[in-house]
PDB file of C-alpha atoms in Angstrom:
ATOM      1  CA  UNK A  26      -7.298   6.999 -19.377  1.00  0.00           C
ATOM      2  CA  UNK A  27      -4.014   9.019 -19.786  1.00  0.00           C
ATOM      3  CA  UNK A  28      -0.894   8.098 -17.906  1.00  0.00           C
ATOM      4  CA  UNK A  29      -1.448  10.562 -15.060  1.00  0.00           C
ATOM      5  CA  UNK A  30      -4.897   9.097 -14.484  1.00  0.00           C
ATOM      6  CA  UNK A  31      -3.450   5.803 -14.374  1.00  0.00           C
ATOM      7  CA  UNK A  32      -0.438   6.229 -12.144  1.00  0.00           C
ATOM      8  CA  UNK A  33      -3.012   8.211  -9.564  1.00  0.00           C
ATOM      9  CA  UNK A  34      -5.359   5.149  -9.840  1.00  0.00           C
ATOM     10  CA  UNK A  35      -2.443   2.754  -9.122  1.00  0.00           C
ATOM     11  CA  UNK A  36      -2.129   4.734  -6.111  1.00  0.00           C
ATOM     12  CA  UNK A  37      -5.386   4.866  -4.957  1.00  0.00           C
ATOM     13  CA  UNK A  38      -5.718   1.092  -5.487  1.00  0.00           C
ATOM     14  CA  UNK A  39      -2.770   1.150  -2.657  1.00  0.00           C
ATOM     15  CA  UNK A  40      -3.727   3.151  -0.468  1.00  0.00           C
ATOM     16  CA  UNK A  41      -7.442   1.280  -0.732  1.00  0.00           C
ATOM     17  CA  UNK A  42      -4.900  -2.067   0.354  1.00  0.00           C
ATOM     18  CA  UNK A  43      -3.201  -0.106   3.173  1.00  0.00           C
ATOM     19  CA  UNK A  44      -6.593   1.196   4.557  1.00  0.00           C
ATOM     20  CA  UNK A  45      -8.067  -2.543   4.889  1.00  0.00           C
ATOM     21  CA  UNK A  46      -4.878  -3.721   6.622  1.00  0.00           C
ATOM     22  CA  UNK A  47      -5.391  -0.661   9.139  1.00  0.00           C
ATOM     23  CA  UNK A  48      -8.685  -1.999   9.609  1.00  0.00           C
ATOM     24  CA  UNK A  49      -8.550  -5.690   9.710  1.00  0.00           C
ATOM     25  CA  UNK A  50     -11.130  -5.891   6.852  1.00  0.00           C
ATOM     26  CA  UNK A  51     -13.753  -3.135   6.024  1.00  0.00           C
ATOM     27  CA  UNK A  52     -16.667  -2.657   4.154  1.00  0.00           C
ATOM     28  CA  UNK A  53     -17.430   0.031   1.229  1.00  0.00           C
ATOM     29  CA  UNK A  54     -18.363   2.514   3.031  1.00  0.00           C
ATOM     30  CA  UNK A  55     -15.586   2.534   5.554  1.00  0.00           C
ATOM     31  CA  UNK A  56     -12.961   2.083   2.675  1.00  0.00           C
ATOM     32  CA  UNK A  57     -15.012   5.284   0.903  1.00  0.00           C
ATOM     33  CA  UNK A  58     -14.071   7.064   4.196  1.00  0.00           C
ATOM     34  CA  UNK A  59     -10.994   6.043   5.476  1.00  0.00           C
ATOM     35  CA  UNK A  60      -9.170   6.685   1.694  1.00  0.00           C
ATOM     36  CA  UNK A  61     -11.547   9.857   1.187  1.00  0.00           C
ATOM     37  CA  UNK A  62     -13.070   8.523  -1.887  1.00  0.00           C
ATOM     38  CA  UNK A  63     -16.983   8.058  -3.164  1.00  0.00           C
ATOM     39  CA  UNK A  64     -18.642   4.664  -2.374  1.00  0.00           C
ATOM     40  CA  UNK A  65     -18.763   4.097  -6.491  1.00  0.00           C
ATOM     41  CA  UNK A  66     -14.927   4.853  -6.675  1.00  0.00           C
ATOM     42  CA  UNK A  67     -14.401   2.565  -3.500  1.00  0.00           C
ATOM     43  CA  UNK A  68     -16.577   0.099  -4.869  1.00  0.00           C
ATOM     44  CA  UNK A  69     -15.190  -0.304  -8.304  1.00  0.00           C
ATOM     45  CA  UNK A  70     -11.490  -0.388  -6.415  1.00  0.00           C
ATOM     46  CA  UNK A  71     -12.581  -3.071  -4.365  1.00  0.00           C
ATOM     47  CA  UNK A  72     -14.095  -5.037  -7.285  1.00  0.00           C
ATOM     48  CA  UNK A  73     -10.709  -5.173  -9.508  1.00  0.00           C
ATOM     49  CA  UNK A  74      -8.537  -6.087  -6.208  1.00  0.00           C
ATOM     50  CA  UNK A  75     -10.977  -9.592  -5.706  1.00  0.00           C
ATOM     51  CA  UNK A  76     -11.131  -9.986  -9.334  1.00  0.00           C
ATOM     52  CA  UNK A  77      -7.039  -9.958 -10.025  1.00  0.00           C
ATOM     53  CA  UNK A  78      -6.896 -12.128  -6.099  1.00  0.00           C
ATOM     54  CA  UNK A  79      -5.664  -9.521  -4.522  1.00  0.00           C
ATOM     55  CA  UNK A  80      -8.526  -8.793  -2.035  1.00  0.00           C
ATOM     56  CA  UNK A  81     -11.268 -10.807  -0.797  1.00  0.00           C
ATOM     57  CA  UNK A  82     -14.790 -10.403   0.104  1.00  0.00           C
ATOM     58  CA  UNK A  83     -16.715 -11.897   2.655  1.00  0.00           C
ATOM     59  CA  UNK A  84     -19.993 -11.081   3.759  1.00  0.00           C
ATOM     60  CA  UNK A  85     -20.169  -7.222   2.489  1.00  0.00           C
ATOM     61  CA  UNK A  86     -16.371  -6.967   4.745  1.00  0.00           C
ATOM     62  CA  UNK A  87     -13.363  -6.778   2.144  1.00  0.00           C
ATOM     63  CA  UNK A  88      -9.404  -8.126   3.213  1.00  0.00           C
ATOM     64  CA  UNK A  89      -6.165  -8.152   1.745  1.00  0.00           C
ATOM     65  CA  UNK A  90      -6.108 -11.648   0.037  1.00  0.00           C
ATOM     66  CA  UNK A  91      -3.889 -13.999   0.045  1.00  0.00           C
ATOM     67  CA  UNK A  92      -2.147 -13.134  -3.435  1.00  0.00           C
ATOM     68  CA  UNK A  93       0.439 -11.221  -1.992  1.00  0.00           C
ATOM     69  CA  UNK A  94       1.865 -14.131  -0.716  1.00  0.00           C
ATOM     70  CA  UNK A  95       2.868 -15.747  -3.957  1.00  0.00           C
ATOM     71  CA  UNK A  96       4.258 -12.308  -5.376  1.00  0.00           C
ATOM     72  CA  UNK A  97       6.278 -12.420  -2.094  1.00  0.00           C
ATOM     73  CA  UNK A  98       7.572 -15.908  -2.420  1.00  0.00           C
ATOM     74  CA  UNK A  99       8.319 -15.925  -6.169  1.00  0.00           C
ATOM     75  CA  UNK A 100      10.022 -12.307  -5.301  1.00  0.00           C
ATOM     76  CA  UNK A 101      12.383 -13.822  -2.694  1.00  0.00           C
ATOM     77  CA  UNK A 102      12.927 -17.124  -4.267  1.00  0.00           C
ATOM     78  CA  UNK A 103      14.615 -14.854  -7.563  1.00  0.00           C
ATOM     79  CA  UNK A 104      16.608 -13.251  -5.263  1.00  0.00           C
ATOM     80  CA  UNK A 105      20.057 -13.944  -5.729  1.00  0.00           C
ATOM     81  CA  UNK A 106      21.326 -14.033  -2.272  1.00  0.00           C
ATOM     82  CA  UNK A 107      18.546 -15.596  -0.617  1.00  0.00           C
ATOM     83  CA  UNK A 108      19.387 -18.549  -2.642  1.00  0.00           C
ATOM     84  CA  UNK A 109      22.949 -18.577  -1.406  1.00  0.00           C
ATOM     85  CA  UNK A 110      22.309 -17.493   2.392  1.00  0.00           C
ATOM     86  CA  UNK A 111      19.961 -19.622   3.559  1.00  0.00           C
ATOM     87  CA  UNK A 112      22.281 -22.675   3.471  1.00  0.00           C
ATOM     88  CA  UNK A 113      24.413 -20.401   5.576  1.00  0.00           C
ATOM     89  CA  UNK A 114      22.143 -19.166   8.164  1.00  0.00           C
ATOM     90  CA  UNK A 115      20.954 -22.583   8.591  1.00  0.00           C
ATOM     91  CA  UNK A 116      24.538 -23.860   9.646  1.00  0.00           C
ATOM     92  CA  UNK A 117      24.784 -20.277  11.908  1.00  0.00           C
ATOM     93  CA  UNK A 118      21.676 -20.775  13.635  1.00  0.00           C
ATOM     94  CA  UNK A 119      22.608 -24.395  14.670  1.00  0.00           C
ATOM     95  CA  UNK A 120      25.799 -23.663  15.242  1.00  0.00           C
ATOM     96  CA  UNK A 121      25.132 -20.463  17.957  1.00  0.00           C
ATOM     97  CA  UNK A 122      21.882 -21.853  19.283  1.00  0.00           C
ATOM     98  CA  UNK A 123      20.376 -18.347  18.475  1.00  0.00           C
ATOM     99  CA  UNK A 124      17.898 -17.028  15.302  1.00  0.00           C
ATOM    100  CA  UNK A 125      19.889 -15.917  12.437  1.00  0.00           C
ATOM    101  CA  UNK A 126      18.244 -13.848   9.388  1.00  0.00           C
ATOM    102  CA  UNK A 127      19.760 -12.539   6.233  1.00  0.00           C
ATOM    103  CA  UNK A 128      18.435  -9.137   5.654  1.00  0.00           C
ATOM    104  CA  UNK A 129      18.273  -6.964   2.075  1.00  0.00           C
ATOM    105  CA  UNK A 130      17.460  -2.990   2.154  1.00  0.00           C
ATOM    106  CA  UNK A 131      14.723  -1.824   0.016  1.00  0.00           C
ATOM    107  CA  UNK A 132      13.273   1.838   0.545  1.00  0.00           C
ATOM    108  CA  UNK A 133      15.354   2.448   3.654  1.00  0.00           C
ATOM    109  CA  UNK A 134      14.061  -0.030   5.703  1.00  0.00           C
ATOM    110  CA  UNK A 135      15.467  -3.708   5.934  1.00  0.00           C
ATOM    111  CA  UNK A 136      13.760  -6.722   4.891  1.00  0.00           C
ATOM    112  CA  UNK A 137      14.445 -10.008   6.983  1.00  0.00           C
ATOM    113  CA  UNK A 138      14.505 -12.514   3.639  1.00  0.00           C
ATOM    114  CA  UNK A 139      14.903 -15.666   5.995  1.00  0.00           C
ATOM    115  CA  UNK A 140      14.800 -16.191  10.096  1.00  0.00           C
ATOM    116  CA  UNK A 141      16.118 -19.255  10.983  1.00  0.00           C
ATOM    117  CA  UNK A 142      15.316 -20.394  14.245  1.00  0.00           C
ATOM    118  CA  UNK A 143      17.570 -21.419  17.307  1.00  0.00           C
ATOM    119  CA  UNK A 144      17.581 -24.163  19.650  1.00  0.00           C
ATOM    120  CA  UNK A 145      18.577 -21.862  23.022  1.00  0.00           C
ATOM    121  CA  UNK A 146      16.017 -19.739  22.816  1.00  0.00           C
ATOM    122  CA  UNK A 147      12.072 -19.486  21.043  1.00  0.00           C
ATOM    123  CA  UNK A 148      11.680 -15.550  20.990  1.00  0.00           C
ATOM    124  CA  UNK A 149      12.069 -14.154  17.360  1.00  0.00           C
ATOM    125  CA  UNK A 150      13.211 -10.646  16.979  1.00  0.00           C
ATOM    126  CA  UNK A 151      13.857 -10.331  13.549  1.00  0.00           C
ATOM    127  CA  UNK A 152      11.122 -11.886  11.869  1.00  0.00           C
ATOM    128  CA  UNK A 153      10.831 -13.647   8.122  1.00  0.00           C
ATOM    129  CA  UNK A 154       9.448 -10.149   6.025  1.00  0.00           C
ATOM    130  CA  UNK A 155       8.540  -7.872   9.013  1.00  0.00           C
ATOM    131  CA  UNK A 156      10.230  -4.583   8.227  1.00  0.00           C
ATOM    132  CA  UNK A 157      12.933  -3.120  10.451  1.00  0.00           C
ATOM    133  CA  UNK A 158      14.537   0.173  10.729  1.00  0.00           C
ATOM    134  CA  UNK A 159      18.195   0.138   9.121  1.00  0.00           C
ATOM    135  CA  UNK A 160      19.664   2.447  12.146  1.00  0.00           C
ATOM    136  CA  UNK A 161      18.694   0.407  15.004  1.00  0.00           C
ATOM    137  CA  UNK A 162      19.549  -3.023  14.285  1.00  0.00           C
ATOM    138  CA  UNK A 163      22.939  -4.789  14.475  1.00  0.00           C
ATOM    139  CA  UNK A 164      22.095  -5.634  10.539  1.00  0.00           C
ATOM    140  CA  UNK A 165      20.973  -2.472   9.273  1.00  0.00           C
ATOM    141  CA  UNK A 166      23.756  -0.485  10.805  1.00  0.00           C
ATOM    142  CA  UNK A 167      26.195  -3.204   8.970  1.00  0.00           C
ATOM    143  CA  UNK A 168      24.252  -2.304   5.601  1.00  0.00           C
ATOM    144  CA  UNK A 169      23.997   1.322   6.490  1.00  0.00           C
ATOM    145  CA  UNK A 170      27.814   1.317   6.883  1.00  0.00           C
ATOM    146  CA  UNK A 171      28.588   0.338   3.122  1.00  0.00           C
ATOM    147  CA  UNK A 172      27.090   3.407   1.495  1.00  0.00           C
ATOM    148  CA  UNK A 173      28.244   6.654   0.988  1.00  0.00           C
ATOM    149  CA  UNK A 174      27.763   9.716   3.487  1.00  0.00           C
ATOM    150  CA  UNK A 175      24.898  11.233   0.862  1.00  0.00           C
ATOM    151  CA  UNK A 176      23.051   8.170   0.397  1.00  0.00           C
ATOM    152  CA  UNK A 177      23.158   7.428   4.534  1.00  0.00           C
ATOM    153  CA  UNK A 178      21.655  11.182   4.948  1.00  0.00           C
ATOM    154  CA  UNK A 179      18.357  10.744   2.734  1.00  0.00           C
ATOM    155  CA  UNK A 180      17.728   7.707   4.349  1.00  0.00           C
ATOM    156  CA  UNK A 181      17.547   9.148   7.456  1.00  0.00           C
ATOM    157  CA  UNK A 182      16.148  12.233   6.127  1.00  0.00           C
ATOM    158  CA  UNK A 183      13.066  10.310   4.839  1.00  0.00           C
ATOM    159  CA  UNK A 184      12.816   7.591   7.917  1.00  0.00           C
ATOM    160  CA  UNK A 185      13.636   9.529  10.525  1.00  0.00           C
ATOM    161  CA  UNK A 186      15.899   8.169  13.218  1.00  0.00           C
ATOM    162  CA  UNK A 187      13.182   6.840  15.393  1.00  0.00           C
ATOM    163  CA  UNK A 188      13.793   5.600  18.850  1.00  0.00           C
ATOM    164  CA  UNK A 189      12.579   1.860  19.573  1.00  0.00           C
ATOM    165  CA  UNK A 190      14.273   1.658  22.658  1.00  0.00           C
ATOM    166  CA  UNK A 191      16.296   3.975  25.225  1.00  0.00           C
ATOM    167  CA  UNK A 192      19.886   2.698  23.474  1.00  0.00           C
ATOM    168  CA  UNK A 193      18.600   3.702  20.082  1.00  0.00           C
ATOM    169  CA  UNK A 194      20.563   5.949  18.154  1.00  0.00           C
ATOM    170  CA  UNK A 195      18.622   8.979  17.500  1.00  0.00           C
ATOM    171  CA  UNK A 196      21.503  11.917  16.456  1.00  0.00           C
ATOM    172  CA  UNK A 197      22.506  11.716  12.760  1.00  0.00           C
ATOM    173  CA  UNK A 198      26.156  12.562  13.933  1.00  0.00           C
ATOM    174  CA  UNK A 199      26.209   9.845  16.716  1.00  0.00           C
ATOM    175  CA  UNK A 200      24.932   7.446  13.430  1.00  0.00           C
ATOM    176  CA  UNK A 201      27.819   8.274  11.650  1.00  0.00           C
ATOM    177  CA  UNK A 202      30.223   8.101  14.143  1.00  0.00           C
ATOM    178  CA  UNK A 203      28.808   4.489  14.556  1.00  0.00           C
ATOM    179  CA  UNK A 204      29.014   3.609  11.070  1.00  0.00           C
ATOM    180  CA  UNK A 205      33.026   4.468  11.003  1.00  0.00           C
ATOM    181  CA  UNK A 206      33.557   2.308  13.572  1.00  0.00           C
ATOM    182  CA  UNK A 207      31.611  -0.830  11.919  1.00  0.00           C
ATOM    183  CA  UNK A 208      33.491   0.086   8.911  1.00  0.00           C
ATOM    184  CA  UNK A 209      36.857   0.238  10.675  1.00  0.00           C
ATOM    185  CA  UNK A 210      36.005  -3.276  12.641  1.00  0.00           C
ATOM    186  CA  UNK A 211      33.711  -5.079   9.920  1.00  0.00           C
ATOM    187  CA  UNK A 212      30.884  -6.170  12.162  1.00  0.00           C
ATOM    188  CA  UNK A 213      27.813  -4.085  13.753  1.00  0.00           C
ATOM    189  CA  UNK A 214      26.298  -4.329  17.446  1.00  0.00           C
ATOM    190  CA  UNK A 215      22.835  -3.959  18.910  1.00  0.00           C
ATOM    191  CA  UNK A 216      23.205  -3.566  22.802  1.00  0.00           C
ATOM    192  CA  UNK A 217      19.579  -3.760  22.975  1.00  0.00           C
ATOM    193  CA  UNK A 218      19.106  -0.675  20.573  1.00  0.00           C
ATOM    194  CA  UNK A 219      15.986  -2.583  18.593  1.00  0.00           C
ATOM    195  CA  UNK A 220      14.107  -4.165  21.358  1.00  0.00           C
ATOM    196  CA  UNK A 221      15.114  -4.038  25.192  1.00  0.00           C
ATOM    197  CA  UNK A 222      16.681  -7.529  26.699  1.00  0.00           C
ATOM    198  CA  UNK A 223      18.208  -8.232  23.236  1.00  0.00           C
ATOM    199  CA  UNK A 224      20.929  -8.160  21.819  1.00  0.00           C
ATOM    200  CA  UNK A 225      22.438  -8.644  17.880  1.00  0.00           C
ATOM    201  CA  UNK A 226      25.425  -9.086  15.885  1.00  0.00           C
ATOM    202  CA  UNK A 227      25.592  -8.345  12.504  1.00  0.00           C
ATOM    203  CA  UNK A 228      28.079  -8.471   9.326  1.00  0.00           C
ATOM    204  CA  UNK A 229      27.030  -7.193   5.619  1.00  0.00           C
ATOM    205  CA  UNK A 230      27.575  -9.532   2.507  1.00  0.00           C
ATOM    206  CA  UNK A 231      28.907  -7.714  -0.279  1.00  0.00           C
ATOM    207  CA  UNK A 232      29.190  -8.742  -4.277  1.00  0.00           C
ATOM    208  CA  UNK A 233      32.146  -9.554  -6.408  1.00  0.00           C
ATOM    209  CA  UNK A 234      32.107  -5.667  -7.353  1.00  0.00           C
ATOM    210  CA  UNK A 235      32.316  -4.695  -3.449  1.00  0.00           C
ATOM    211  CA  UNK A 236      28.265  -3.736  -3.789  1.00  0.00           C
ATOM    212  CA  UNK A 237      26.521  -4.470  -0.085  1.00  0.00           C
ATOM    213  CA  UNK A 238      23.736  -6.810  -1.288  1.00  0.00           C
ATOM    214  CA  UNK A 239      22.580  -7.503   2.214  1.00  0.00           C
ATOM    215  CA  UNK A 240      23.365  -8.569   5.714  1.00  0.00           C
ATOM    216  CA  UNK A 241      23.859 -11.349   7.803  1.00  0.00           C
ATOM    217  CA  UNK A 242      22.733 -11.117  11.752  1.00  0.00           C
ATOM    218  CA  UNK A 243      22.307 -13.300  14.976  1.00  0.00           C
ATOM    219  CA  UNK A 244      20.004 -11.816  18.025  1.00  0.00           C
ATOM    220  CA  UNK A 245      19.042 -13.504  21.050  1.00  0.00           C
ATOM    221  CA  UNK A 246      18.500 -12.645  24.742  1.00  0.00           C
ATOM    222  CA  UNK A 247      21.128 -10.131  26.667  1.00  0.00           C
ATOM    223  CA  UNK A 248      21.825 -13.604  29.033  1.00  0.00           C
ATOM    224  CA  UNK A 249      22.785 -15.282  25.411  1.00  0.00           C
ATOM    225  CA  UNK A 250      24.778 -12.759  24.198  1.00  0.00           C
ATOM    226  CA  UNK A 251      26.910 -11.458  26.509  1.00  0.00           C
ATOM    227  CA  UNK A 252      30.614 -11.428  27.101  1.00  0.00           C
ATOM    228  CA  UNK A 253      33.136 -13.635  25.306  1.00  0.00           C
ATOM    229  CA  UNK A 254      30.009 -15.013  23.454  1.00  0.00           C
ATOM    230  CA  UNK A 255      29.190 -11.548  22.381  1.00  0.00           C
ATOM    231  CA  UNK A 256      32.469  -9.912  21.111  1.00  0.00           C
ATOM    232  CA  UNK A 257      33.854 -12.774  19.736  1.00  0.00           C
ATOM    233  CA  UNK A 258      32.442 -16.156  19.394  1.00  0.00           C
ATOM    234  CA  UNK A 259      29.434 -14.987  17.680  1.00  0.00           C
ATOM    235  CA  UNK A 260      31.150 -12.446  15.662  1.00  0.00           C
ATOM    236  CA  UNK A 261      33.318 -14.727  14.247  1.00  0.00           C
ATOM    237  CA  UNK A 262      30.673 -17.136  13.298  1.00  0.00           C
ATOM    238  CA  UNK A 263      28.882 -14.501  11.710  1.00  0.00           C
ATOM    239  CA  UNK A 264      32.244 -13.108   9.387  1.00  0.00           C
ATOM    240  CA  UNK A 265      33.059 -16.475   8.260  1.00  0.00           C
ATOM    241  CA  UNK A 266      29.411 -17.039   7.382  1.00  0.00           C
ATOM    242  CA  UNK A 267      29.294 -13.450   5.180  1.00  0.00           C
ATOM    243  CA  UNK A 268      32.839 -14.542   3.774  1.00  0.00           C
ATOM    244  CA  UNK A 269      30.962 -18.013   2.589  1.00  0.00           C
ATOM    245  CA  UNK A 270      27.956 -16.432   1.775  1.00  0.00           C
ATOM    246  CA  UNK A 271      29.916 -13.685  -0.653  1.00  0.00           C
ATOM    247  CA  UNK A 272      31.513 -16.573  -2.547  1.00  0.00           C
ATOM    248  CA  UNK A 273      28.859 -18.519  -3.180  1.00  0.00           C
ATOM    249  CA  UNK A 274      27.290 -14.850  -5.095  1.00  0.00           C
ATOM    250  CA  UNK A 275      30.347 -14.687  -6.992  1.00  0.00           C
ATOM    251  CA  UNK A 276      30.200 -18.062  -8.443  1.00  0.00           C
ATOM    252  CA  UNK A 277      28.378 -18.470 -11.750  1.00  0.00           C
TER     253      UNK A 277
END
């Protein structure tokens, strides 16, 4: 097999994955269909995701397996700033009563590394590995913020600027004008921008060489977040834990 065959099989071995996640399990034949391939080709797909644990078969139906659970822990457990943030959300989550996450950006999208729960309120926005979009939360906007004009544009050229609620920014130049101001301020706000009757606060962590490595953010309920609590008290729990949070990277 030469290395064009092998890349296009790699790909076909995802796209088999994404098509039993659409369909909450699937046989061979509905794979075959659903990823346009021959029942044989399907089949022999199939086979080498159960044998490497990847996929799982169970009565003639085929699901993701477990496996990618273990490449996702022993992914996020080398990650250098998950190992220093999650000390640090902890304290912010008790401290405001509300979840707190530390976010990274991969592809264009963030990646919640670590929700912590709050003891004011049970709902979840931002949950542990769910992907979010980087121009509608308080988070993303924060990462969004520390990277250049050119770099901001192809993520929103490839993404799109998708609308998940009324408030959601949806103009490119209404993004950037956004961006200046988080720069000019240090801290990013969702007035209910991700999901409607919520609200979020968000700072970015940056490295020794001023890289943005991630972001720190606390969401809750529009009743939890609103006024003094809003624009300051909760923004200033968030900065000093970013300030904490980018020492603790620096330090060998």
């Amino acid at each position: 097999m030469n290395t064009r065959d092998r890349v296009k099989a790699t790909a076909t071995s995802f796209e088999v994955l994404e098509a039993l996640i659409e369909a909450d399990g699937a046989g061979v034949t509905e794979c075959a269909e659903r990823v346009d391939l021959s029942k044989s080709s399907a089949y022999s797909h199939l086979a080498t995701l159960e044998e490497l644990g990847y996929v799982v078969e169970e009565g003639g139906t085929y699901r993701v397996g477990m496996g990618f659970l273990d490449l996702g822990h022993r992914a996020r457990e080398g990650n250098t700033l998950y190992r220093n943030a999650v000390p640090e959300i902890q304290k912010l989550a008790y401290a405001s009563g509300l979840p707190s996450s530390v976010l990274v950006a991969e592809r264009g999208v963030g990646i919640p590394l670590k929700t912590v729960p709050g003891n004011k309120t049970e709902e979840i926005v931002c949950e542990t590995g769910v992907e979010t979009p980087l121009h509608a939360t308080a988070a993303g906007k924060a990462i969004l913020a520390e990277l250049d004009h050119e770099e901001v544009e192809g993520i929103a050229d490839r993404q799109g600027l998708e609308q998940a609620t009324p408030n959601t920014i949806d103009d490119t130049a209404d993004l950037f004008d956004e961006l200046r101001t988080i720069r000019d301020q240090g801290l990013a706000y969702d007035r209910e921008e991700y999901r409607e009757g919520f609200r979020g606060v968000g700072a970015a962590v940056t490295d020794p060489r001023d890289r943005v490595v991630g972001a720190v953010t606390v969401m809750g309920p529009v009743d939890l977040l609103s006024g003094k609590r809003f624009q300051q008290d909760i923004p200033g729990l968030i900065i000093s834990t970013t300030n904490r949070i980018g020492n603790r990277v620096a330090s060998p």
